[in-house]
């Protein structure tokens, strides 16, 4: 139907329109180095620091890895350290699918051995069947995060990059949902993936340390997951998205389709989450669509809008958004802590 990241939809923001100008203040982390082996368990070796599952105090902010650890394979090297991958067999969904993990250099620094890190889940554009574009060098978000963290402008995030579909037929995509009669992709994404992260890595207990971002189709997913699971996620950035589930697999299930629609959920006032919704200024239909969605937002949902000057629905323009979005997420999420 459409090539990856070429799905053109219109998108926008809610409670108050925001002009993102000037420097975004943030907290960050220090430097450090990471190197990865071709295959090793999470929690040991090159790209993952040694961690022993533990039961922290009830009032602790850090959640140490709960285990069991998972064998990870190196997918590729970046200038900011390796991206690892695994195939996750979801215990709650029954779905088996690929996901990728990147750990910031600070994670392996002995100084941070008891530190929990915020988690940013990244959703791809297109059908995302067996791939995720945030692992591609066209969207070098890992290198950008490392540099911004060194400058004190962004948190060093654990980045999780799952697939969204098990089919390449975009007309029959799963819309990041549990469509009746189909694999429970919504459960895999909202429960199995976070469970995997908590089992393997030092994270934050609170939802304040969990965020989402995606472009195009991934924007739909990030908005949906934030609105549907405000108990799990604090913030989301849907970049140049759309907000109406449109898979042909919803046929005969209109009530369920609407229940999974960010276009409907945004006006229900049930989700205390913060979002930054963006649109490309050179794409008038997209601007109209995103703005209309933002204007529907009902408190406590808080959505800010950003219009990229001259922006188009292109991977090259999504790339330009990376520094701004990482800094916005840093402002709206908790950072690394060892409390």
CSV table of C-alpha atoms in Angstrom, one decimal:
chain,number,residue,atom,x,y,z
A,1,UNK,CA,0.0,0.0,0.0
A,2,UNK,CA,2.6,2.5,1.1
A,3,UNK,CA,6.4,2.2,1.6
A,4,UNK,CA,7.8,2.5,5.1
A,5,UNK,CA,7.4,6.0,6.5
A,6,UNK,CA,5.5,7.2,3.5
A,7,UNK,CA,2.0,7.0,4.9
A,8,UNK,CA,0.7,10.5,4.7
A,9,UNK,CA,-1.9,11.5,7.3
A,10,UNK,CA,-2.6,14.9,8.9
A,11,UNK,CA,-2.0,15.5,12.7
A,12,UNK,CA,-2.0,18.0,15.7
A,13,UNK,CA,-2.1,19.2,19.6
A,14,UNK,CA,-4.5,19.8,22.5
A,15,UNK,CA,-4.8,21.7,25.7
A,16,UNK,CA,-2.6,24.6,24.6
A,17,UNK,CA,-0.8,25.4,21.4
A,18,UNK,CA,2.9,25.7,22.0
A,19,UNK,CA,5.7,27.6,20.2
A,20,UNK,CA,8.8,25.6,20.8
A,21,UNK,CA,11.5,28.3,20.3
A,22,UNK,CA,14.8,28.9,22.0
A,23,UNK,CA,16.7,26.4,24.1
A,24,UNK,CA,14.9,23.7,25.9
A,25,UNK,CA,16.2,23.2,29.4
A,26,UNK,CA,16.8,19.7,30.5
A,27,UNK,CA,18.8,17.3,32.7
A,28,UNK,CA,21.3,14.9,31.3
A,29,UNK,CA,24.0,12.5,32.1
A,30,UNK,CA,27.7,12.1,31.7
A,31,UNK,CA,29.8,10.3,29.2
A,32,UNK,CA,31.0,6.7,29.1
A,33,UNK,CA,31.7,4.0,26.6
A,34,UNK,CA,29.9,0.9,25.6
A,35,UNK,CA,30.9,-2.0,23.4
A,36,UNK,CA,29.0,-5.1,22.5
A,37,UNK,CA,29.6,-8.7,21.9
A,38,UNK,CA,27.8,-10.5,19.1
A,39,UNK,CA,25.6,-12.4,21.5
A,40,UNK,CA,25.3,-12.3,25.3
A,41,UNK,CA,22.6,-12.2,28.0
A,42,UNK,CA,21.1,-8.9,28.9
A,43,UNK,CA,22.6,-7.8,32.2
A,44,UNK,CA,26.1,-9.0,31.4
A,45,UNK,CA,29.0,-8.1,29.1
A,46,UNK,CA,29.6,-5.3,26.5
A,47,UNK,CA,26.4,-3.4,25.8
A,48,UNK,CA,24.6,-4.4,29.0
A,49,UNK,CA,26.1,-3.8,32.5
A,50,UNK,CA,26.2,-6.6,35.0
A,51,UNK,CA,22.9,-6.6,37.0
A,52,UNK,CA,21.6,-9.1,39.5
A,53,UNK,CA,17.8,-9.3,39.9
A,54,UNK,CA,16.9,-7.8,43.2
A,55,UNK,CA,13.9,-6.7,45.3
A,56,UNK,CA,14.4,-3.0,46.1
A,57,UNK,CA,12.9,-1.3,49.1
A,58,UNK,CA,9.2,-0.5,48.8
A,59,UNK,CA,9.8,3.2,48.6
A,60,UNK,CA,12.7,3.0,46.1
A,61,UNK,CA,12.4,4.8,42.8
A,62,UNK,CA,14.7,2.4,41.0
A,63,UNK,CA,13.5,-1.0,39.8
A,64,UNK,CA,16.4,-3.4,39.5
A,65,UNK,CA,16.1,-6.2,36.8
A,66,UNK,CA,13.5,-8.7,37.9
A,67,UNK,CA,14.8,-11.5,35.6
A,68,UNK,CA,15.0,-13.9,33.9
A,69,UNK,CA,17.6,-12.4,31.6
A,70,UNK,CA,17.3,-12.7,27.9
A,71,UNK,CA,20.0,-13.6,25.3
A,72,UNK,CA,20.6,-10.6,23.0
A,73,UNK,CA,22.3,-10.5,19.6
A,74,UNK,CA,24.0,-7.5,18.2
A,75,UNK,CA,22.1,-6.0,15.3
A,76,UNK,CA,24.5,-3.3,14.4
A,77,UNK,CA,27.1,-0.9,15.8
A,78,UNK,CA,26.5,2.8,16.1
A,79,UNK,CA,28.8,5.6,17.1
A,80,UNK,CA,26.9,5.6,20.4
A,81,UNK,CA,27.2,1.9,21.0
A,82,UNK,CA,25.6,-1.3,19.7
A,83,UNK,CA,21.9,-1.9,19.1
A,84,UNK,CA,21.0,-5.3,20.3
A,85,UNK,CA,18.0,-7.4,19.4
A,86,UNK,CA,15.9,-10.4,20.3
A,87,UNK,CA,12.7,-12.2,19.4
A,88,UNK,CA,10.3,-11.8,22.3
A,89,UNK,CA,7.8,-14.6,23.0
A,90,UNK,CA,5.0,-12.7,24.8
A,91,UNK,CA,3.6,-14.6,27.7
A,92,UNK,CA,0.5,-12.5,27.9
A,93,UNK,CA,-0.2,-12.1,24.2
A,94,UNK,CA,1.2,-15.2,22.7
A,95,UNK,CA,2.8,-13.1,20.0
A,96,UNK,CA,6.4,-13.8,19.0
A,97,UNK,CA,8.1,-10.8,17.4
A,98,UNK,CA,11.4,-8.9,17.2
A,99,UNK,CA,12.5,-5.9,19.2
A,100,UNK,CA,15.7,-3.9,19.5
A,101,UNK,CA,17.3,-2.3,22.5
A,102,UNK,CA,19.9,0.4,22.8
A,103,UNK,CA,21.5,1.3,26.1
A,104,UNK,CA,23.1,4.7,26.7
A,105,UNK,CA,26.9,4.7,27.5
A,106,UNK,CA,26.1,5.7,31.1
A,107,UNK,CA,24.3,2.4,31.6
A,108,UNK,CA,27.6,0.5,31.6
A,109,UNK,CA,29.6,3.1,33.5
A,110,UNK,CA,30.4,1.7,37.0
A,111,UNK,CA,29.3,5.0,38.5
A,112,UNK,CA,25.8,4.2,37.4
A,113,UNK,CA,25.7,0.6,38.6
A,114,UNK,CA,22.7,1.2,40.8
A,115,UNK,CA,21.0,3.8,38.7
A,116,UNK,CA,17.7,3.3,37.1
A,117,UNK,CA,17.2,4.9,33.6
A,118,UNK,CA,14.1,6.3,31.8
A,119,UNK,CA,12.7,4.1,29.0
A,120,UNK,CA,11.8,5.5,25.6
A,121,UNK,CA,9.8,3.2,23.3
A,122,UNK,CA,10.1,4.1,19.6
A,123,UNK,CA,7.6,3.0,17.0
A,124,UNK,CA,8.3,2.9,13.3
A,125,UNK,CA,6.5,4.2,10.2
A,126,UNK,CA,5.1,2.0,7.6
A,127,UNK,CA,3.9,-1.6,8.4
A,128,UNK,CA,7.0,-2.3,10.6
A,129,UNK,CA,7.0,-6.0,9.8
A,130,UNK,CA,10.3,-7.4,11.0
A,131,UNK,CA,12.0,-4.0,11.2
A,132,UNK,CA,12.0,-0.7,13.1
A,133,UNK,CA,13.3,2.4,11.3
A,134,UNK,CA,14.7,3.9,14.6
A,135,UNK,CA,17.4,1.3,14.4
A,136,UNK,CA,18.4,2.6,10.9
A,137,UNK,CA,21.2,5.1,10.3
A,138,UNK,CA,18.6,7.3,8.6
A,139,UNK,CA,17.2,8.2,12.1
A,140,UNK,CA,20.4,8.4,14.3
A,141,UNK,CA,18.5,9.0,17.5
A,142,UNK,CA,21.1,7.1,19.6
A,143,UNK,CA,24.0,9.3,18.5
A,144,UNK,CA,21.8,12.4,19.1
A,145,UNK,CA,20.9,11.3,22.6
A,146,UNK,CA,24.5,10.5,23.6
A,147,UNK,CA,25.6,14.0,22.5
A,148,UNK,CA,22.7,15.8,24.1
A,149,UNK,CA,23.2,13.9,27.3
A,150,UNK,CA,26.8,15.0,27.4
A,151,UNK,CA,25.6,18.6,27.0
A,152,UNK,CA,23.1,18.2,29.8
A,153,UNK,CA,20.2,18.8,27.5
A,154,UNK,CA,18.6,15.3,27.4
A,155,UNK,CA,18.3,12.2,29.6
A,156,UNK,CA,20.3,9.2,28.6
A,157,UNK,CA,17.4,7.0,27.6
A,158,UNK,CA,17.1,3.2,27.3
A,159,UNK,CA,15.6,2.9,23.9
A,160,UNK,CA,13.2,0.1,23.0
A,161,UNK,CA,12.2,-0.4,19.3
A,162,UNK,CA,9.6,-3.1,18.7
A,163,UNK,CA,8.0,-4.2,15.5
A,164,UNK,CA,4.3,-3.4,15.1
A,165,UNK,CA,3.1,-6.0,12.7
A,166,UNK,CA,3.6,-9.6,11.6
A,167,UNK,CA,2.5,-8.9,8.0
A,168,UNK,CA,3.8,-6.6,5.3
A,169,UNK,CA,0.2,-5.9,4.1
A,170,UNK,CA,-0.4,-2.4,5.5
A,171,UNK,CA,-4.1,-2.6,4.7
A,172,UNK,CA,-4.3,-5.5,7.2
A,173,UNK,CA,-2.0,-4.0,9.8
A,174,UNK,CA,-2.8,-4.6,13.5
A,175,UNK,CA,-3.1,-0.9,14.4
A,176,UNK,CA,-1.1,-1.6,17.6
A,177,UNK,CA,-4.3,-3.2,18.9
A,178,UNK,CA,-6.0,-6.5,19.9
A,179,UNK,CA,-8.2,-6.8,16.8
A,180,UNK,CA,-10.8,-9.6,17.3
A,181,UNK,CA,-9.6,-12.8,15.7
A,182,UNK,CA,-6.0,-11.5,15.1
A,183,UNK,CA,-2.8,-11.8,17.1
A,184,UNK,CA,-2.9,-9.7,20.2
A,185,UNK,CA,-0.4,-7.1,19.1
A,186,UNK,CA,-1.8,-4.4,21.5
A,187,UNK,CA,-1.1,-6.7,24.5
A,188,UNK,CA,2.4,-7.6,23.2
A,189,UNK,CA,3.3,-3.9,22.8
A,190,UNK,CA,1.7,-2.6,26.0
A,191,UNK,CA,2.5,-5.5,28.4
A,192,UNK,CA,5.0,-8.0,27.1
A,193,UNK,CA,7.5,-5.5,25.9
A,194,UNK,CA,7.5,-3.4,29.1
A,195,UNK,CA,7.7,-6.7,31.1
A,196,UNK,CA,10.8,-7.7,29.1
A,197,UNK,CA,12.4,-4.3,29.7
A,198,UNK,CA,11.8,-4.6,33.5
A,199,UNK,CA,13.1,-8.1,33.6
A,200,UNK,CA,16.4,-7.2,31.9
A,201,UNK,CA,17.3,-3.6,32.8
A,202,UNK,CA,17.5,-1.1,35.6
A,203,UNK,CA,14.5,1.2,35.1
A,204,UNK,CA,12.3,3.5,37.1
A,205,UNK,CA,9.3,2.2,39.0
A,206,UNK,CA,7.1,5.2,38.2
A,207,UNK,CA,5.4,5.9,34.9
A,208,UNK,CA,7.2,9.2,35.1
A,209,UNK,CA,10.2,7.3,33.6
A,210,UNK,CA,8.4,5.8,30.7
A,211,UNK,CA,7.7,7.6,27.4
A,212,UNK,CA,6.8,6.9,23.7
A,213,UNK,CA,7.6,8.4,20.3
A,214,UNK,CA,6.9,7.5,16.8
A,215,UNK,CA,6.6,8.9,13.3
A,216,UNK,CA,3.8,8.5,10.8
A,217,UNK,CA,2.2,5.1,11.6
A,218,UNK,CA,4.4,5.1,14.7
A,219,UNK,CA,2.8,8.4,15.7
A,220,UNK,CA,-0.6,6.7,15.7
A,221,UNK,CA,0.8,3.9,18.0
A,222,UNK,CA,2.5,6.3,20.4
A,223,UNK,CA,-0.6,8.4,20.8
A,224,UNK,CA,-2.8,5.3,21.2
A,225,UNK,CA,-0.6,3.7,23.8
A,226,UNK,CA,-0.3,6.8,25.9
A,227,UNK,CA,-4.0,7.5,25.9
A,228,UNK,CA,-4.9,3.8,26.5
A,229,UNK,CA,-2.3,3.2,29.2
A,230,UNK,CA,-1.7,6.4,31.2
A,231,UNK,CA,-0.9,4.2,34.2
A,232,UNK,CA,2.2,3.1,32.4
A,233,UNK,CA,3.4,6.1,30.3
A,234,UNK,CA,3.9,9.7,31.3
A,235,UNK,CA,4.7,11.3,27.9
A,236,UNK,CA,4.5,10.7,24.2
A,237,UNK,CA,5.6,12.4,21.0
A,238,UNK,CA,3.5,11.5,17.9
A,239,UNK,CA,5.4,12.9,14.9
A,240,UNK,CA,3.4,13.7,11.8
A,241,UNK,CA,0.7,11.2,12.6
A,242,UNK,CA,-2.9,10.2,12.0
A,243,UNK,CA,-5.4,9.1,14.7
A,244,UNK,CA,-8.0,6.8,13.1
A,245,UNK,CA,-7.6,3.0,13.0
A,246,UNK,CA,-7.9,2.1,9.4
A,247,UNK,CA,-7.0,-1.5,9.0
A,248,UNK,CA,-9.4,-3.7,7.0
A,249,UNK,CA,-9.2,-6.2,9.8
A,250,UNK,CA,-11.6,-4.1,11.8
A,251,UNK,CA,-14.4,-5.0,9.4
A,252,UNK,CA,-17.4,-6.2,11.5
A,253,UNK,CA,-15.9,-4.8,14.7
A,254,UNK,CA,-16.8,-1.1,14.6
A,255,UNK,CA,-17.3,-0.8,18.4
A,256,UNK,CA,-13.9,-2.3,19.0
A,257,UNK,CA,-12.3,-0.1,16.3
A,258,UNK,CA,-13.6,3.1,18.0
A,259,UNK,CA,-12.5,1.9,21.4
A,260,UNK,CA,-9.0,1.7,20.0
A,261,UNK,CA,-9.1,5.1,18.3
A,262,UNK,CA,-6.8,7.9,19.5
A,263,UNK,CA,-9.2,10.2,17.7
A,264,UNK,CA,-12.0,9.1,20.1
A,265,UNK,CA,-9.9,8.6,23.3
A,266,UNK,CA,-8.3,12.1,23.2
A,267,UNK,CA,-11.6,13.8,23.9
A,268,UNK,CA,-12.7,11.4,26.8
A,269,UNK,CA,-10.6,13.1,29.5
A,270,UNK,CA,-9.4,9.8,30.9
A,271,UNK,CA,-5.7,10.0,30.4
A,272,UNK,CA,-3.4,12.2,32.5
A,273,UNK,CA,-0.6,12.3,30.0
A,274,UNK,CA,1.5,14.9,28.2
A,275,UNK,CA,2.1,14.9,24.5
A,276,UNK,CA,3.9,16.9,21.8
A,277,UNK,CA,2.1,16.4,18.5
A,278,UNK,CA,3.9,17.6,15.4
A,279,UNK,CA,3.0,18.3,11.8
A,280,UNK,CA,5.1,19.3,8.7
A,281,UNK,CA,4.4,23.0,7.8
A,282,UNK,CA,4.7,22.2,4.1
A,283,UNK,CA,1.9,19.6,4.3
A,284,UNK,CA,-1.4,21.5,4.7
A,285,UNK,CA,-3.6,18.4,5.0
A,286,UNK,CA,-1.4,17.0,7.7
A,287,UNK,CA,-1.4,20.4,9.6
A,288,UNK,CA,-5.2,20.5,9.5
A,289,UNK,CA,-5.6,16.9,10.7
A,290,UNK,CA,-3.1,17.2,13.6
A,291,UNK,CA,-4.5,20.5,14.7
A,292,UNK,CA,-8.0,19.2,14.7
A,293,UNK,CA,-7.0,16.3,16.9
A,294,UNK,CA,-5.1,18.5,19.3
A,295,UNK,CA,-8.0,20.8,19.7
A,296,UNK,CA,-10.2,17.8,20.8
A,297,UNK,CA,-8.0,17.0,23.8
A,298,UNK,CA,-9.9,17.1,27.1
A,299,UNK,CA,-8.2,17.6,30.5
A,300,UNK,CA,-6.3,16.1,32.1
A,301,UNK,CA,-4.7,15.2,28.7
A,302,UNK,CA,-2.3,17.9,27.8
A,303,UNK,CA,-1.1,18.2,24.2
A,304,UNK,CA,1.3,20.7,22.8
A,305,UNK,CA,1.6,21.4,19.1
A,306,UNK,CA,4.7,22.0,17.1
A,307,UNK,CA,4.7,22.8,13.4
A,308,UNK,CA,8.0,22.1,11.7
A,309,UNK,CA,8.8,25.0,9.4
A,310,UNK,CA,8.8,23.7,5.8
A,311,UNK,CA,8.5,20.1,7.1
A,312,UNK,CA,7.3,17.3,4.8
A,313,UNK,CA,6.2,13.8,5.5
A,314,UNK,CA,9.8,12.5,4.9
A,315,UNK,CA,12.3,10.5,6.9
A,316,UNK,CA,14.8,13.3,6.3
A,317,UNK,CA,12.5,15.7,8.1
A,318,UNK,CA,11.7,13.3,10.9
A,319,UNK,CA,15.5,13.2,11.5
A,320,UNK,CA,15.6,17.0,11.9
A,321,UNK,CA,13.0,16.6,14.7
A,322,UNK,CA,15.2,14.3,16.9
A,323,UNK,CA,17.0,16.9,19.0
A,324,UNK,CA,13.9,18.9,19.8
A,325,UNK,CA,11.8,15.9,20.7
A,326,UNK,CA,14.5,14.4,22.9
A,327,UNK,CA,14.7,17.6,24.8
A,328,UNK,CA,10.9,17.9,25.1
A,329,UNK,CA,10.7,14.3,26.5
A,330,UNK,CA,13.5,15.2,29.0
A,331,UNK,CA,11.5,18.1,30.2
A,332,UNK,CA,8.4,15.9,30.7
A,333,UNK,CA,9.9,12.7,32.1
A,334,UNK,CA,11.9,11.7,35.1
A,335,UNK,CA,15.6,11.2,34.6
A,336,UNK,CA,18.1,8.6,35.8
A,337,UNK,CA,18.1,8.2,39.6
A,338,UNK,CA,19.7,5.9,42.2
A,339,UNK,CA,17.2,6.7,45.0
